[in-house]
CSV table of C-alpha atoms in Angstrom, one decimal:
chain,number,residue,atom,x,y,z
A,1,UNK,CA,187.2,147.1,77.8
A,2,UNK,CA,185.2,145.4,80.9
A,3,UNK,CA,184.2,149.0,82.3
A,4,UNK,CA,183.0,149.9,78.9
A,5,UNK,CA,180.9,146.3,78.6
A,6,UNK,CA,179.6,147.2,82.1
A,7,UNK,CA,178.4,151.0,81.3
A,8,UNK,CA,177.0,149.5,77.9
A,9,UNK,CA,174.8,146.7,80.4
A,10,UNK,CA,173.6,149.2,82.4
A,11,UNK,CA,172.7,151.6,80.0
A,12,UNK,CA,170.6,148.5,77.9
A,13,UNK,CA,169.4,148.4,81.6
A,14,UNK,CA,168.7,151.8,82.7
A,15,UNK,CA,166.3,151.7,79.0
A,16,UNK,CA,164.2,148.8,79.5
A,17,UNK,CA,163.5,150.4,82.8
A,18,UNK,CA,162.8,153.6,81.4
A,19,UNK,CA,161.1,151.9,78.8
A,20,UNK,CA,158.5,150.1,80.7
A,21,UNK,CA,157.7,152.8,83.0
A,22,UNK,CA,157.0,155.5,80.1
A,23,UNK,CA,154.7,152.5,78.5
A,24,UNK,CA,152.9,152.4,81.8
A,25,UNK,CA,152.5,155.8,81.9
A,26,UNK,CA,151.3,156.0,78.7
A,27,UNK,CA,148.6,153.1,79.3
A,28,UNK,CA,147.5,154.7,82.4
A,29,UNK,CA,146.9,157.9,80.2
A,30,UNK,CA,145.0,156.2,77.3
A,31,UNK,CA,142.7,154.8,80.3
A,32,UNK,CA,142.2,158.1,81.6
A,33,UNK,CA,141.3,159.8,78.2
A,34,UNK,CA,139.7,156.6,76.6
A,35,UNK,CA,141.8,156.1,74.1
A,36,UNK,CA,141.4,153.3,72.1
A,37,UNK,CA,144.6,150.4,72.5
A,38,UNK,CA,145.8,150.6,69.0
A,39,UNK,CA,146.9,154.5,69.6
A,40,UNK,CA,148.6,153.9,72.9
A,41,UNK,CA,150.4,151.8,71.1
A,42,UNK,CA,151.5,153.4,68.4
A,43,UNK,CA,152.6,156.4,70.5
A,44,UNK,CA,154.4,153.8,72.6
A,45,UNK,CA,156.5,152.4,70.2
A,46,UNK,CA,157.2,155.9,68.5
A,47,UNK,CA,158.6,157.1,71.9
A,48,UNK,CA,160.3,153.3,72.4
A,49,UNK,CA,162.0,153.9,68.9
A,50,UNK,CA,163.7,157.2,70.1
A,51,UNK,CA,164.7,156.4,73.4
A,52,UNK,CA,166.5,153.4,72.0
A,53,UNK,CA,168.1,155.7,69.3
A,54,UNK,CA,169.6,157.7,72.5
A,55,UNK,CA,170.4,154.5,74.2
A,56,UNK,CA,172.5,153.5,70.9
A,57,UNK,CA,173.9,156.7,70.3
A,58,UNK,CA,175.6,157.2,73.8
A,59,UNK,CA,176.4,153.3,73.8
A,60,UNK,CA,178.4,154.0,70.7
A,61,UNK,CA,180.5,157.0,72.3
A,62,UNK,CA,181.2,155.0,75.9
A,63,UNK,CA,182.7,152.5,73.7
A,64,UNK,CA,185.1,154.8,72.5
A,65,UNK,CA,183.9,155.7,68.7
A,66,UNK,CA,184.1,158.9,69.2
A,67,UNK,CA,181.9,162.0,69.4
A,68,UNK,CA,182.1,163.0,65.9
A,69,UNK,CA,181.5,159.7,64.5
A,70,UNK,CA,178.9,159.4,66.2
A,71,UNK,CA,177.2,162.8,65.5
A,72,UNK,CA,178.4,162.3,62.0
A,73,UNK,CA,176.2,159.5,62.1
A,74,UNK,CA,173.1,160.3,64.0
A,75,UNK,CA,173.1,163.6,61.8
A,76,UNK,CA,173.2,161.8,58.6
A,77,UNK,CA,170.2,159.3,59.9
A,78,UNK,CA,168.3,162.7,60.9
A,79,UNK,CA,169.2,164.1,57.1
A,80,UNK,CA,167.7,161.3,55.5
A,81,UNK,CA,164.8,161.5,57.5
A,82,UNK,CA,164.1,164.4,57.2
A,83,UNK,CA,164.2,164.4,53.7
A,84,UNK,CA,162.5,161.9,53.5
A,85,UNK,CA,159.5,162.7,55.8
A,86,UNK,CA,159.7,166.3,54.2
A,87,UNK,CA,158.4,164.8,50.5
A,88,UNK,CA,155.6,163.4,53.0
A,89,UNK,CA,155.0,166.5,55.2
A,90,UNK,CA,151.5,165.9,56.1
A,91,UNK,CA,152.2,162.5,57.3
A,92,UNK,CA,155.2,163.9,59.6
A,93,UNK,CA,152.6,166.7,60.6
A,94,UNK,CA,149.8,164.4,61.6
A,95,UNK,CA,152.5,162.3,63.6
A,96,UNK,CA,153.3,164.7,65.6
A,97,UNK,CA,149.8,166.1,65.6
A,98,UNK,CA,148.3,162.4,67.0
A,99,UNK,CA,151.3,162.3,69.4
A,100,UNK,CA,150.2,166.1,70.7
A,101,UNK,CA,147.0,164.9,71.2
A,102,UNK,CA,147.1,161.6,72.5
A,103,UNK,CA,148.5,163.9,75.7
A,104,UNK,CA,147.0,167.5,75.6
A,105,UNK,CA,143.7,167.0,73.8
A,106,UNK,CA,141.0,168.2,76.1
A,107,UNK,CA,138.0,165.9,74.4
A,108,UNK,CA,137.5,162.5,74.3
A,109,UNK,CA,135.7,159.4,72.5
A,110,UNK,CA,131.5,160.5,72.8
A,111,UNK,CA,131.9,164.2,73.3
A,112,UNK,CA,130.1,166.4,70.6
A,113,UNK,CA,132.2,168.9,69.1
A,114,UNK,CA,132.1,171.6,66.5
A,115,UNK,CA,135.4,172.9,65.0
A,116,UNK,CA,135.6,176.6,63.9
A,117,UNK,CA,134.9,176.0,60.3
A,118,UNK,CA,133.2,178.9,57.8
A,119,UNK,CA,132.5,177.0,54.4
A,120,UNK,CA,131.0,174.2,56.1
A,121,UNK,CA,129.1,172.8,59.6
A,122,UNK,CA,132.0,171.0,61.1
A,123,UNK,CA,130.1,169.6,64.1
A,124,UNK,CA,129.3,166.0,65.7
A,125,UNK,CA,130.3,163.1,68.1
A,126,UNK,CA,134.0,161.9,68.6
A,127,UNK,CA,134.2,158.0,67.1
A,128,UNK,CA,137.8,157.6,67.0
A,129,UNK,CA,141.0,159.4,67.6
A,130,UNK,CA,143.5,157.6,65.4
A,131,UNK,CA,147.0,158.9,65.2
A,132,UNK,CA,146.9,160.3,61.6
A,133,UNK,CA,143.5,161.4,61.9
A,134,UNK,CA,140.0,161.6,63.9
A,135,UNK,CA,136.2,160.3,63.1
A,136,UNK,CA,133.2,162.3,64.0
A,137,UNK,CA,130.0,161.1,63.2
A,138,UNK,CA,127.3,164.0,62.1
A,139,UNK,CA,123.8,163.8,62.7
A,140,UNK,CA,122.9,162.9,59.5
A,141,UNK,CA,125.0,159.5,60.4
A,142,UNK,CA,128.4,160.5,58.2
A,143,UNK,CA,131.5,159.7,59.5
A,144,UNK,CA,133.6,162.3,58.9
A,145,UNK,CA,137.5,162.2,59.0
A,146,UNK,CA,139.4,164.9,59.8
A,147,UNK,CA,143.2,165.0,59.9
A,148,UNK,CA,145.1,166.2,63.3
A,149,UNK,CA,147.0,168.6,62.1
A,150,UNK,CA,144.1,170.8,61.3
A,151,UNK,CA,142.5,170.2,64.4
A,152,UNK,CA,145.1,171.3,66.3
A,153,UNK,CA,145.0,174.8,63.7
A,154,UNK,CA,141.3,175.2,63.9
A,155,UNK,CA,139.0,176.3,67.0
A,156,UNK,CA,137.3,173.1,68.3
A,157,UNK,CA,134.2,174.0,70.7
A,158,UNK,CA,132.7,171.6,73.2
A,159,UNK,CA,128.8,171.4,72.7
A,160,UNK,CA,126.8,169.7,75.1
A,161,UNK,CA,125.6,166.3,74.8
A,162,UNK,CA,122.2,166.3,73.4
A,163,UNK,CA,121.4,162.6,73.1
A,164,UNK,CA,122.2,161.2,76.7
A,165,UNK,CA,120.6,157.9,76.5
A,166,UNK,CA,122.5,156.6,73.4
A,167,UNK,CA,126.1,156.3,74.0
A,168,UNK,CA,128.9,156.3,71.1
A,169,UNK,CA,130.7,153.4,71.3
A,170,UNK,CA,134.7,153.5,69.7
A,171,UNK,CA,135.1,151.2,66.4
A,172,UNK,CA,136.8,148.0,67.8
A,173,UNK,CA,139.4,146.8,66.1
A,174,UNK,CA,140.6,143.2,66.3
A,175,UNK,CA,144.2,143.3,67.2
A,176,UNK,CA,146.4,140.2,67.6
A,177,UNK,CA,148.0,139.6,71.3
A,178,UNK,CA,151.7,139.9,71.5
A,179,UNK,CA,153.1,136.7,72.6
């Protein structure tokens, strides 16, 4: 019983390490692609929330609960998840979407793009890249949203900056310090 206490400490250790690390990494990544603190931190806690669903799940088999309870239980959590999230499809999409491109999307906050549309000009500068969706603001001074799971279906071209001297600043958002 001691040995098993022991593994479970170090595995509770072994994730708050790994847990601070991936949230560094992840800040030093929304500084590199200017993203705005609200997303970072969303995409942290999504990627917190699943590491400490692993960290449970092999907790529960060291202390002897067995393998099949265990998967008997982490595929029934999965189950209702996913039907659950399938009624809301476009939510799960744009999740994972946001999460894609918090780490792979080539454009950030103030570049002018134009995605591949034919029924209408899709084209402006990049506001805000949220996790469900992302604000461009046309010329005529719209702010368009446009969800991330189309923008990662439709061609998105890189136009170059015709208004150098006036810089797009993100939307600020007043967010409460954690104490």
């Amino acid at each position: 019983m001691l040995n098993q206490l022991l593994m479970c400490i170090v595995y509770l250790a072994v994730f708050l390490f790994a847990q601070r690390q991936v949230s560094k990494w992840i800040r030093q990544q929304a500084e590199k692609k200017q993203v705005n603190e609200v997303r970072s931190r969303l995409v942290t806690r999504l990627i917190s929330y699943f590491m400490f669903f692993v960290t449970i799940s092999i907790m529960a088999i060291s202390l002897g609960l067995g393998y099949q309870e265990v998967s008997l239980f982490v595929s029934s959590a999965f189950a209702v998840l996913g039907v659950a999230l399938f009624a809301q499809w476009s939510i799960l999409s744009n999740i994972t979407a946001g999460v894609l491109i918090f780490f792979a999307f080539p454009y950030r906050i103030g570049d002018r793009i134009r995605i591949v549309e034919k029924d209408e000009d899709m084209s402006g500068v990049i506001v805000e890249i949220a996790l469900f969706h992302i604000l461009i603001k046309r010329e005529s001074g719209d702010v368009m949203t446009y969800p991330n799971s189309l923008l990662l279906q439709k061609g998105v071209i890189k136009q170059p900056n015709e208004m150098p001297a006036k810089k797009v600043q993100p939307i600020k958002r007043v967010i409460p310090k954690r104490k």
